Amino acid sequence: MTISALIVDPIFRGSRLFYSWMAFEAFQSAGFEPRILTRRKVRSEGFDAYFDDQSPIDPVVDLPEGFWYGKIPEEQIGRIVDAIEARLHDRAPDEALHVHFSGLDELFPGMLDALADRFAGSSAPITFSFVHYDARYLLSQGAGFVKMREKIAGALTLLPGARMLILDDRLERATPPEFQDQVLVMPDPAPLTPETIGAVKKAPQVSTLYDKDDARIRVVALGRQSDRKGLPDVIRAARALPQKPGVRLYVSGPLEADQQRYKAPLTELTPDPIVWRDDYVAEEEIRLTYRDADYVLLPYDKSF
């Protein structure tokens, strides 16, 4: 029996684009035939580093102009489920379908309800997996968080072969009991890299962002820098580090036009403990930069 994979990612931007690409390459290297189900305006900054016009992408989700991240509207959740059902219906007789969701937050709880309505108890050859990125939501004891865990655990029980991949090793010692054996905890970033599956295009061997002779822990933050991207937190963290710390912060990305007040402190803190470059990492080096980082810093402001 052949297995096809449908990667569902209506966001398809920023780090999510990277994780969807990794899933795509992983399924392909395992002998699956993957496709990506995503938004209609599929191209974004960084798209060409991972995909091209020939990539098997199904753009079916309509999102508002300028939408970057947030809850996916209910009618678009219905459209996604319709597309999954259509793909299942059109499969070959000897073909199974695995549906992989690159993220859950933006689809919760409507997607779980819709999938349960359509596929709970189904004998069709379809299985599901979901990625969750932040252990805080799954470890918190507030009533709302407990209710959310129960919701997810119930859906995992109802849907055929469903599993959740949690990219946060803080759960290694504290997996919530609601999930039992339905959860696979993975380090974040996930251990799968383009190099391990031979998918890297010709590129420099070392990212030019890093000081290759510095053996300290590398913490990297890439992209346009601003308040909403948590830049003040990065600066505060750097100032709190001791003299000659065992960690070095690498920040690469221009300041937004109204954020030039951060240029002075970034310059002051460079080259130690921050290495700041007022430009983007070249597209051909993005994967190397993430690969060789010890930690990826995403300190978004709560309003973002």
mmCIF file of C-alpha atoms in Angstrom:
data_model
loop_
_atom_site.group_PDB
_atom_site.id
_atom_site.type_symbol
_atom_site.label_atom_id
_atom_site.label_comp_id
_atom_site.label_asym_id
_atom_site.label_seq_id
_atom_site.Cartn_x
_atom_site.Cartn_y
_atom_site.Cartn_z
ATOM 1 C CA MET A 1 0.000 0.000 0.000
ATOM 2 C CA THR A 2 1.312 3.450 -0.898
ATOM 3 C CA ILE A 3 1.013 6.288 1.587
ATOM 4 C CA SER A 4 0.363 9.894 0.711
ATOM 5 C CA ALA A 5 0.901 12.748 3.152
ATOM 6 C CA LEU A 6 -1.112 15.959 3.279
ATOM 7 C CA ILE A 7 0.649 18.686 5.274
ATOM 8 C CA VAL A 8 -1.867 21.265 6.494
ATOM 9 C CA ASP A 9 -0.395 24.704 7.182
ATOM 10 C CA PRO A 10 -2.637 27.746 6.581
ATOM 11 C CA ILE A 11 0.002 30.053 8.125
ATOM 12 C CA PHE A 12 2.983 29.093 5.905
ATOM 13 C CA ARG A 13 5.080 32.038 7.110
ATOM 14 C CA GLY A 14 8.233 32.543 9.178
ATOM 15 C CA SER A 15 9.389 29.582 11.265
ATOM 16 C CA ARG A 16 6.191 27.691 10.373
ATOM 17 C CA LEU A 17 7.310 27.686 6.728
ATOM 18 C CA PHE A 18 10.568 26.070 7.844
ATOM 19 C CA TYR A 19 8.849 23.376 9.904
ATOM 20 C CA SER A 20 6.436 22.561 7.079
ATOM 21 C CA TRP A 21 9.372 22.222 4.722
ATOM 22 C CA MET A 22 11.090 19.864 7.160
ATOM 23 C CA ALA A 23 7.921 17.758 7.390
ATOM 24 C CA PHE A 24 7.668 17.726 3.600
ATOM 25 C CA GLU A 25 11.241 16.477 3.214
ATOM 26 C CA ALA A 26 10.807 13.920 6.000
ATOM 27 C CA PHE A 27 7.688 12.419 4.413
ATOM 28 C CA GLN A 28 9.330 12.404 0.998
ATOM 29 C CA SER A 29 12.479 10.697 2.276
ATOM 30 C CA ALA A 30 10.319 8.039 3.958
ATOM 31 C CA GLY A 31 8.663 7.148 0.660
ATOM 32 C CA PHE A 32 5.433 9.110 1.133
ATOM 33 C CA GLU A 33 4.025 11.350 -1.589
ATOM 34 C CA PRO A 34 3.522 14.657 0.273
ATOM 35 C CA ARG A 35 1.430 17.670 -0.696
ATOM 36 C CA ILE A 36 0.906 20.911 1.219
ATOM 37 C CA LEU A 37 -2.537 22.386 1.821
ATOM 38 C CA THR A 38 -2.225 26.087 2.605
ATOM 39 C CA ARG A 39 -3.388 29.671 1.978
ATOM 40 C CA ARG A 40 -4.131 31.064 -1.468
ATOM 41 C CA LYS A 41 -1.501 33.806 -1.286
ATOM 42 C CA VAL A 42 1.196 31.274 -0.758
ATOM 43 C CA ARG A 43 4.349 33.272 -1.462
ATOM 44 C CA SER A 44 6.064 35.075 1.383
ATOM 45 C CA GLU A 45 9.546 36.128 2.396
ATOM 46 C CA GLY A 46 11.622 32.951 2.509
ATOM 47 C CA PHE A 47 9.302 30.882 0.318
ATOM 48 C CA ASP A 48 11.889 30.513 -2.461
ATOM 49 C CA ALA A 49 14.432 29.094 -0.031
ATOM 50 C CA TYR A 50 12.300 25.974 0.448
ATOM 51 C CA PHE A 51 9.786 25.682 -2.399
ATOM 52 C CA ASP A 52 9.255 26.723 -6.002
ATOM 53 C CA ASP A 53 6.443 26.956 -8.552
ATOM 54 C CA GLN A 54 6.615 23.204 -9.177
ATOM 55 C CA SER A 55 6.146 22.222 -5.540
ATOM 56 C CA PRO A 56 2.987 20.165 -4.859
ATOM 57 C CA ILE A 57 1.035 22.891 -3.060
ATOM 58 C CA ASP A 58 -2.765 23.169 -2.877
ATOM 59 C CA PRO A 59 -3.678 26.825 -2.069
ATOM 60 C CA VAL A 60 -7.266 26.613 -0.809
ATOM 61 C CA VAL A 61 -7.482 28.767 2.344
ATOM 62 C CA ASP A 62 -8.714 32.365 1.973
ATOM 63 C CA LEU A 63 -7.256 34.704 4.584
ATOM 64 C CA PRO A 64 -7.594 38.491 4.949
ATOM 65 C CA GLU A 65 -5.069 40.783 3.265
ATOM 66 C CA GLY A 66 -2.006 41.141 5.473
ATOM 67 C CA PHE A 67 -2.910 38.183 7.707
ATOM 68 C CA TRP A 68 0.258 36.822 9.300
ATOM 69 C CA TYR A 69 -0.739 34.753 12.313
ATOM 70 C CA GLY A 70 -3.891 34.256 14.366
ATOM 71 C CA LYS A 71 -7.031 32.153 14.580
ATOM 72 C CA ILE A 72 -8.159 30.710 11.261
ATOM 73 C CA PRO A 73 -11.821 31.625 10.556
ATOM 74 C CA GLU A 74 -14.381 28.836 11.025
ATOM 75 C CA GLU A 75 -15.460 28.846 7.370
ATOM 76 C CA GLN A 76 -11.851 28.274 6.327
ATOM 77 C CA ILE A 77 -11.571 25.374 8.767
ATOM 78 C CA GLY A 78 -14.553 23.864 6.950
ATOM 79 C CA ARG A 79 -12.789 24.398 3.646
ATOM 80 C CA ILE A 80 -9.684 22.601 4.930
ATOM 81 C CA VAL A 81 -11.728 19.621 6.133
ATOM 82 C CA ASP A 82 -13.564 19.490 2.792
ATOM 83 C CA ALA A 83 -10.209 19.388 1.006
ATOM 84 C CA ILE A 84 -8.997 16.555 3.256
ATOM 85 C CA GLU A 85 -12.170 14.588 2.584
ATOM 86 C CA ALA A 86 -11.859 15.197 -1.167
ATOM 87 C CA ARG A 87 -8.248 13.989 -1.122
ATOM 88 C CA LEU A 88 -9.304 10.853 0.746
ATOM 89 C CA HIS A 89 -12.134 10.232 -1.720
ATOM 90 C CA ASP A 90 -9.835 10.642 -4.746
ATOM 91 C CA ARG A 91 -7.103 8.325 -3.527
ATOM 92 C CA ALA A 92 -6.197 5.127 -5.349
ATOM 93 C CA PRO A 93 -7.695 1.874 -3.969
ATOM 94 C CA ASP A 94 -4.331 0.803 -2.503
ATOM 95 C CA GLU A 95 -3.446 4.224 -1.107
ATOM 96 C CA ALA A 96 -3.548 5.424 2.514
ATOM 97 C CA LEU A 97 -3.552 9.061 3.595
ATOM 98 C CA HIS A 98 -1.734 10.642 6.518
ATOM 99 C CA VAL A 99 -2.746 14.220 7.425
ATOM 100 C CA HIS A 100 -0.119 16.226 9.287
ATOM 101 C CA PHE A 101 -0.983 19.602 10.865
ATOM 102 C CA SER A 102 2.101 21.827 11.164
ATOM 103 C CA GLY A 103 0.472 23.723 14.043
ATOM 104 C CA LEU A 104 -2.589 23.457 16.259
ATOM 105 C CA ASP A 105 -3.015 26.787 18.085
ATOM 106 C CA GLU A 106 -4.432 28.703 15.130
ATOM 107 C CA LEU A 107 -6.954 25.909 14.444
ATOM 108 C CA PHE A 108 -8.059 25.182 18.026
ATOM 109 C CA PRO A 109 -10.714 24.114 18.884
ATOM 110 C CA GLY A 110 -12.737 24.280 15.660
ATOM 111 C CA MET A 111 -10.521 21.971 13.629
ATOM 112 C CA LEU A 112 -10.611 19.190 16.229
ATOM 113 C CA ASP A 113 -14.419 19.373 16.364
ATOM 114 C CA ALA A 114 -14.711 19.344 12.577
ATOM 115 C CA LEU A 115 -12.314 16.419 12.180
ATOM 116 C CA ALA A 116 -14.108 14.433 14.878
ATOM 117 C CA ASP A 117 -17.459 15.065 13.160
ATOM 118 C CA ARG A 118 -16.157 13.786 9.827
ATOM 119 C CA PHE A 119 -13.682 11.063 10.713
ATOM 120 C CA ALA A 120 -14.321 9.710 14.245
ATOM 121 C CA GLY A 121 -14.792 5.969 14.004
ATOM 122 C CA SER A 122 -14.007 5.988 10.286
ATOM 123 C CA SER A 123 -12.681 2.794 8.734
ATOM 124 C CA ALA A 124 -11.088 4.775 5.886
ATOM 125 C CA PRO A 125 -7.277 4.477 5.617
ATOM 126 C CA ILE A 126 -6.535 7.880 7.134
ATOM 127 C CA THR A 127 -4.372 8.882 10.115
ATOM 128 C CA PHE A 128 -3.521 12.229 11.730
ATOM 129 C CA SER A 129 -0.686 14.003 13.493
ATOM 130 C CA PHE A 130 -0.521 17.466 15.055
ATOM 131 C CA VAL A 131 2.410 19.650 16.104
ATOM 132 C CA HIS A 132 2.308 21.776 19.258
ATOM 133 C CA TYR A 133 5.150 24.205 19.965
ATOM 134 C CA ASP A 134 4.818 25.463 23.506
ATOM 135 C CA ALA A 135 4.792 23.307 26.617
ATOM 136 C CA ARG A 136 3.470 26.130 28.819
ATOM 137 C CA TYR A 137 -0.031 25.604 27.469
ATOM 138 C CA LEU A 138 0.155 21.894 28.166
ATOM 139 C CA LEU A 139 1.651 22.129 31.654
ATOM 140 C CA SER A 140 -0.358 24.994 33.148
ATOM 141 C CA GLN A 141 -2.895 24.024 35.792
ATOM 142 C CA GLY A 142 -5.491 26.721 35.190
ATOM 143 C CA ALA A 143 -9.020 25.518 34.463
ATOM 144 C CA GLY A 144 -8.858 26.781 30.891
ATOM 145 C CA PHE A 145 -5.651 24.880 30.197
ATOM 146 C CA VAL A 146 -7.003 21.674 31.746
ATOM 147 C CA LYS A 147 -10.096 21.981 29.570
ATOM 148 C CA MET A 148 -7.903 22.493 26.503
ATOM 149 C CA ARG A 149 -5.844 19.392 27.315
ATOM 150 C CA GLU A 150 -8.980 17.333 27.765
ATOM 151 C CA LYS A 151 -10.237 18.586 24.409
ATOM 152 C CA ILE A 152 -7.038 17.636 22.614
ATOM 153 C CA ALA A 153 -6.777 14.264 24.356
ATOM 154 C CA GLY A 154 -10.392 13.474 23.476
ATOM 155 C CA ALA A 155 -9.796 14.282 19.815
ATOM 156 C CA LEU A 156 -6.656 12.164 19.722
ATOM 157 C CA THR A 157 -8.713 9.253 21.060
ATOM 158 C CA LEU A 158 -11.502 9.727 18.511
ATOM 159 C CA LEU A 159 -9.408 10.237 15.396
ATOM 160 C CA PRO A 160 -7.814 7.193 13.762
ATOM 161 C CA GLY A 161 -4.132 6.761 14.520
ATOM 162 C CA ALA A 162 -3.863 10.323 15.856
ATOM 163 C CA ARG A 163 -0.690 11.482 17.584
ATOM 164 C CA MET A 164 0.643 14.838 18.715
ATOM 165 C CA LEU A 165 4.288 15.851 18.321
ATOM 166 C CA ILE A 166 5.370 18.364 20.949
ATOM 167 C CA LEU A 167 8.448 20.353 19.973
ATOM 168 C CA ASP A 168 9.404 21.332 23.497
ATOM 169 C CA ASP A 169 11.656 19.142 25.636
ATOM 170 C CA ARG A 170 10.318 20.673 28.868
ATOM 171 C CA LEU A 171 7.632 17.982 28.601
ATOM 172 C CA GLU A 172 10.248 15.201 28.647
ATOM 173 C CA ARG A 173 9.796 14.762 32.387
ATOM 174 C CA ALA A 174 6.257 16.013 32.758
ATOM 175 C CA THR A 175 3.968 14.740 30.034
ATOM 176 C CA PRO A 176 0.393 15.536 31.107
ATOM 177 C CA PRO A 177 -1.397 12.318 32.145
ATOM 178 C CA GLU A 178 -4.342 13.070 29.841
ATOM 179 C CA PHE A 179 -2.235 12.172 26.828
ATOM 180 C CA GLN A 180 -0.767 8.848 27.962
ATOM 181 C CA ASP A 181 0.947 7.310 24.906
ATOM 182 C CA GLN A 182 -0.583 9.656 22.335
ATOM 183 C CA VAL A 183 2.229 12.210 22.507
ATOM 184 C CA LEU A 184 5.741 12.123 21.119
ATOM 185 C CA VAL A 185 8.015 14.709 22.726
ATOM 186 C CA MET A 186 10.737 16.007 20.420
ATOM 187 C CA PRO A 187 13.553 18.510 20.991
ATOM 188 C CA ASP A 188 12.935 21.932 19.506
ATOM 189 C CA PRO A 189 14.277 22.405 16.879
ATOM 190 C CA ALA A 190 13.279 18.910 15.814
ATOM 191 C CA PRO A 191 16.194 16.499 15.233
ATOM 192 C CA LEU A 192 15.329 16.107 11.564
ATOM 193 C CA THR A 193 17.561 18.370 9.493
ATOM 194 C CA PRO A 194 17.881 18.867 5.758
ATOM 195 C CA GLU A 195 21.419 17.483 5.956
ATOM 196 C CA THR A 196 20.374 14.131 7.395
ATOM 197 C CA ILE A 197 18.074 13.447 4.462
ATOM 198 C CA GLY A 198 20.366 14.783 1.737
ATOM 199 C CA ALA A 199 18.097 17.677 0.819
ATOM 200 C CA VAL A 200 20.534 20.548 1.113
ATOM 201 C CA LYS A 201 21.275 22.581 -1.980
ATOM 202 C CA LYS A 202 24.826 23.753 -2.560
ATOM 203 C CA ALA A 203 25.527 26.302 0.175
ATOM 204 C CA PRO A 204 28.329 27.559 2.445
ATOM 205 C CA GLN A 205 29.535 25.014 4.984
ATOM 206 C CA VAL A 206 29.269 27.498 7.880
ATOM 207 C CA SER A 207 26.854 30.376 8.348
ATOM 208 C CA THR A 208 28.701 33.672 8.057
ATOM 209 C CA LEU A 209 26.686 35.001 10.996
ATOM 210 C CA TYR A 210 28.646 32.953 13.534
ATOM 211 C CA ASP A 211 32.142 33.322 14.924
ATOM 212 C CA LYS A 212 33.324 29.810 14.049
ATOM 213 C CA ASP A 213 36.151 29.980 16.621
ATOM 214 C CA ASP A 214 33.770 30.776 19.487
ATOM 215 C CA ALA A 215 32.722 27.560 21.267
ATOM 216 C CA ARG A 216 30.094 29.231 23.467
ATOM 217 C CA ILE A 217 26.377 28.421 23.246
ATOM 218 C CA ARG A 218 24.774 30.105 20.230
ATOM 219 C CA VAL A 219 21.368 31.725 20.645
ATOM 220 C CA VAL A 220 20.045 33.154 17.389
ATOM 221 C CA ALA A 221 17.227 35.561 16.489
ATOM 222 C CA LEU A 222 16.593 36.180 12.788
ATOM 223 C CA GLY A 223 14.295 38.566 10.936
ATOM 224 C CA ARG A 224 13.168 42.181 11.091
ATOM 225 C CA GLN A 225 13.694 43.470 14.630
ATOM 226 C CA SER A 226 11.098 45.475 16.579
ATOM 227 C CA ASP A 227 9.115 45.796 19.806
ATOM 228 C CA ARG A 228 6.526 43.270 18.638
ATOM 229 C CA LYS A 229 9.277 40.773 17.846
ATOM 230 C CA GLY A 230 10.498 41.042 21.454
ATOM 231 C CA LEU A 231 13.713 42.977 20.797
ATOM 232 C CA PRO A 232 13.586 44.800 24.178
ATOM 233 C CA ASP A 233 13.623 41.383 25.887
ATOM 234 C CA VAL A 234 16.695 40.369 23.886
ATOM 235 C CA ILE A 235 18.520 43.538 24.938
ATOM 236 C CA ARG A 236 17.522 43.110 28.602
ATOM 237 C CA ALA A 237 18.695 39.489 28.520
ATOM 238 C CA ALA A 238 22.041 40.504 27.034
ATOM 239 C CA ARG A 239 22.581 43.168 29.705
ATOM 240 C CA ALA A 240 21.781 40.656 32.436
ATOM 241 C CA LEU A 241 24.501 38.270 31.280
ATOM 242 C CA PRO A 242 27.700 38.145 33.384
ATOM 243 C CA GLN A 243 31.095 39.255 32.094
ATOM 244 C CA LYS A 244 32.402 36.709 29.563
ATOM 245 C CA PRO A 245 29.230 34.606 29.646
ATOM 246 C CA GLY A 246 29.037 31.060 28.342
ATOM 247 C CA VAL A 247 26.441 32.131 25.814
ATOM 248 C CA ARG A 248 26.476 34.519 22.868
ATOM 249 C CA LEU A 249 23.419 36.093 21.222
ATOM 250 C CA TYR A 250 23.380 36.383 17.442
ATOM 251 C CA VAL A 251 20.802 38.861 16.109
ATOM 252 C CA SER A 252 20.466 39.362 12.366
ATOM 253 C CA GLY A 253 17.841 41.603 10.793
ATOM 254 C CA PRO A 254 17.233 45.297 10.132
ATOM 255 C CA LEU A 255 15.385 47.517 12.562
ATOM 256 C CA GLU A 256 11.920 48.597 11.490
ATOM 257 C CA ALA A 257 11.711 52.294 10.533
ATOM 258 C CA ASP A 258 10.192 53.411 13.847
ATOM 259 C CA GLN A 259 12.531 51.263 15.954
ATOM 260 C CA GLN A 260 15.842 53.072 15.405
ATOM 261 C CA ARG A 261 16.103 53.808 19.152
ATOM 262 C CA TYR A 262 17.437 50.264 19.566
ATOM 263 C CA LYS A 263 20.419 50.856 17.289
ATOM 264 C CA ALA A 264 22.533 52.404 20.072
ATOM 265 C CA PRO A 265 22.101 49.589 22.643
ATOM 266 C CA LEU A 266 22.590 46.906 19.983
ATOM 267 C CA THR A 267 25.790 48.613 18.821
ATOM 268 C CA GLU A 268 26.937 49.002 22.434
ATOM 269 C CA LEU A 269 26.415 45.296 23.151
ATOM 270 C CA THR A 270 28.192 44.168 19.950
ATOM 271 C CA PRO A 271 30.380 42.150 19.599
ATOM 272 C CA ASP A 272 29.881 40.655 23.041
ATOM 273 C CA PRO A 273 27.499 39.349 24.327
ATOM 274 C CA ILE A 274 25.494 40.217 21.159
ATOM 275 C CA VAL A 275 26.605 39.901 17.575
ATOM 276 C CA TRP A 276 24.211 42.187 15.688
ATOM 277 C CA ARG A 277 24.013 42.452 11.920
ATOM 278 C CA ASP A 278 21.756 45.118 10.470
ATOM 279 C CA ASP A 279 20.718 42.933 7.536
ATOM 280 C CA TYR A 280 19.100 39.597 6.770
ATOM 281 C CA VAL A 281 20.916 36.279 6.661
ATOM 282 C CA ALA A 282 21.246 35.270 3.014
ATOM 283 C CA GLU A 283 18.554 32.810 1.914
ATOM 284 C CA GLU A 284 21.113 30.118 1.090
ATOM 285 C CA GLU A 285 22.442 30.350 4.668
ATOM 286 C CA ILE A 286 19.164 30.279 6.618
ATOM 287 C CA ARG A 287 19.128 26.512 7.007
ATOM 288 C CA LEU A 288 22.789 26.435 8.044
ATOM 289 C CA THR A 289 22.170 29.201 10.567
ATOM 290 C CA TYR A 290 19.299 27.301 12.202
ATOM 291 C CA ARG A 291 21.177 24.004 11.970
ATOM 292 C CA ASP A 292 24.239 25.302 13.827
ATOM 293 C CA ALA A 293 22.330 27.238 16.496
ATOM 294 C CA ASP A 294 21.956 25.787 19.982
ATOM 295 C CA TYR A 295 18.742 27.741 20.572
ATOM 296 C CA VAL A 296 16.410 29.769 18.363
ATOM 297 C CA LEU A 297 15.035 32.855 20.094
ATOM 298 C CA LEU A 298 11.420 33.851 19.361
ATOM 299 C CA PRO A 299 10.548 36.347 22.117
ATOM 300 C CA TYR A 300 7.378 37.740 20.581
ATOM 301 C CA ASP A 301 5.490 40.462 22.395
ATOM 302 C CA LYS A 302 2.184 39.276 23.904
ATOM 303 C CA SER A 303 0.243 41.578 21.555
ATOM 304 C CA PHE A 304 1.696 39.915 18.454
#
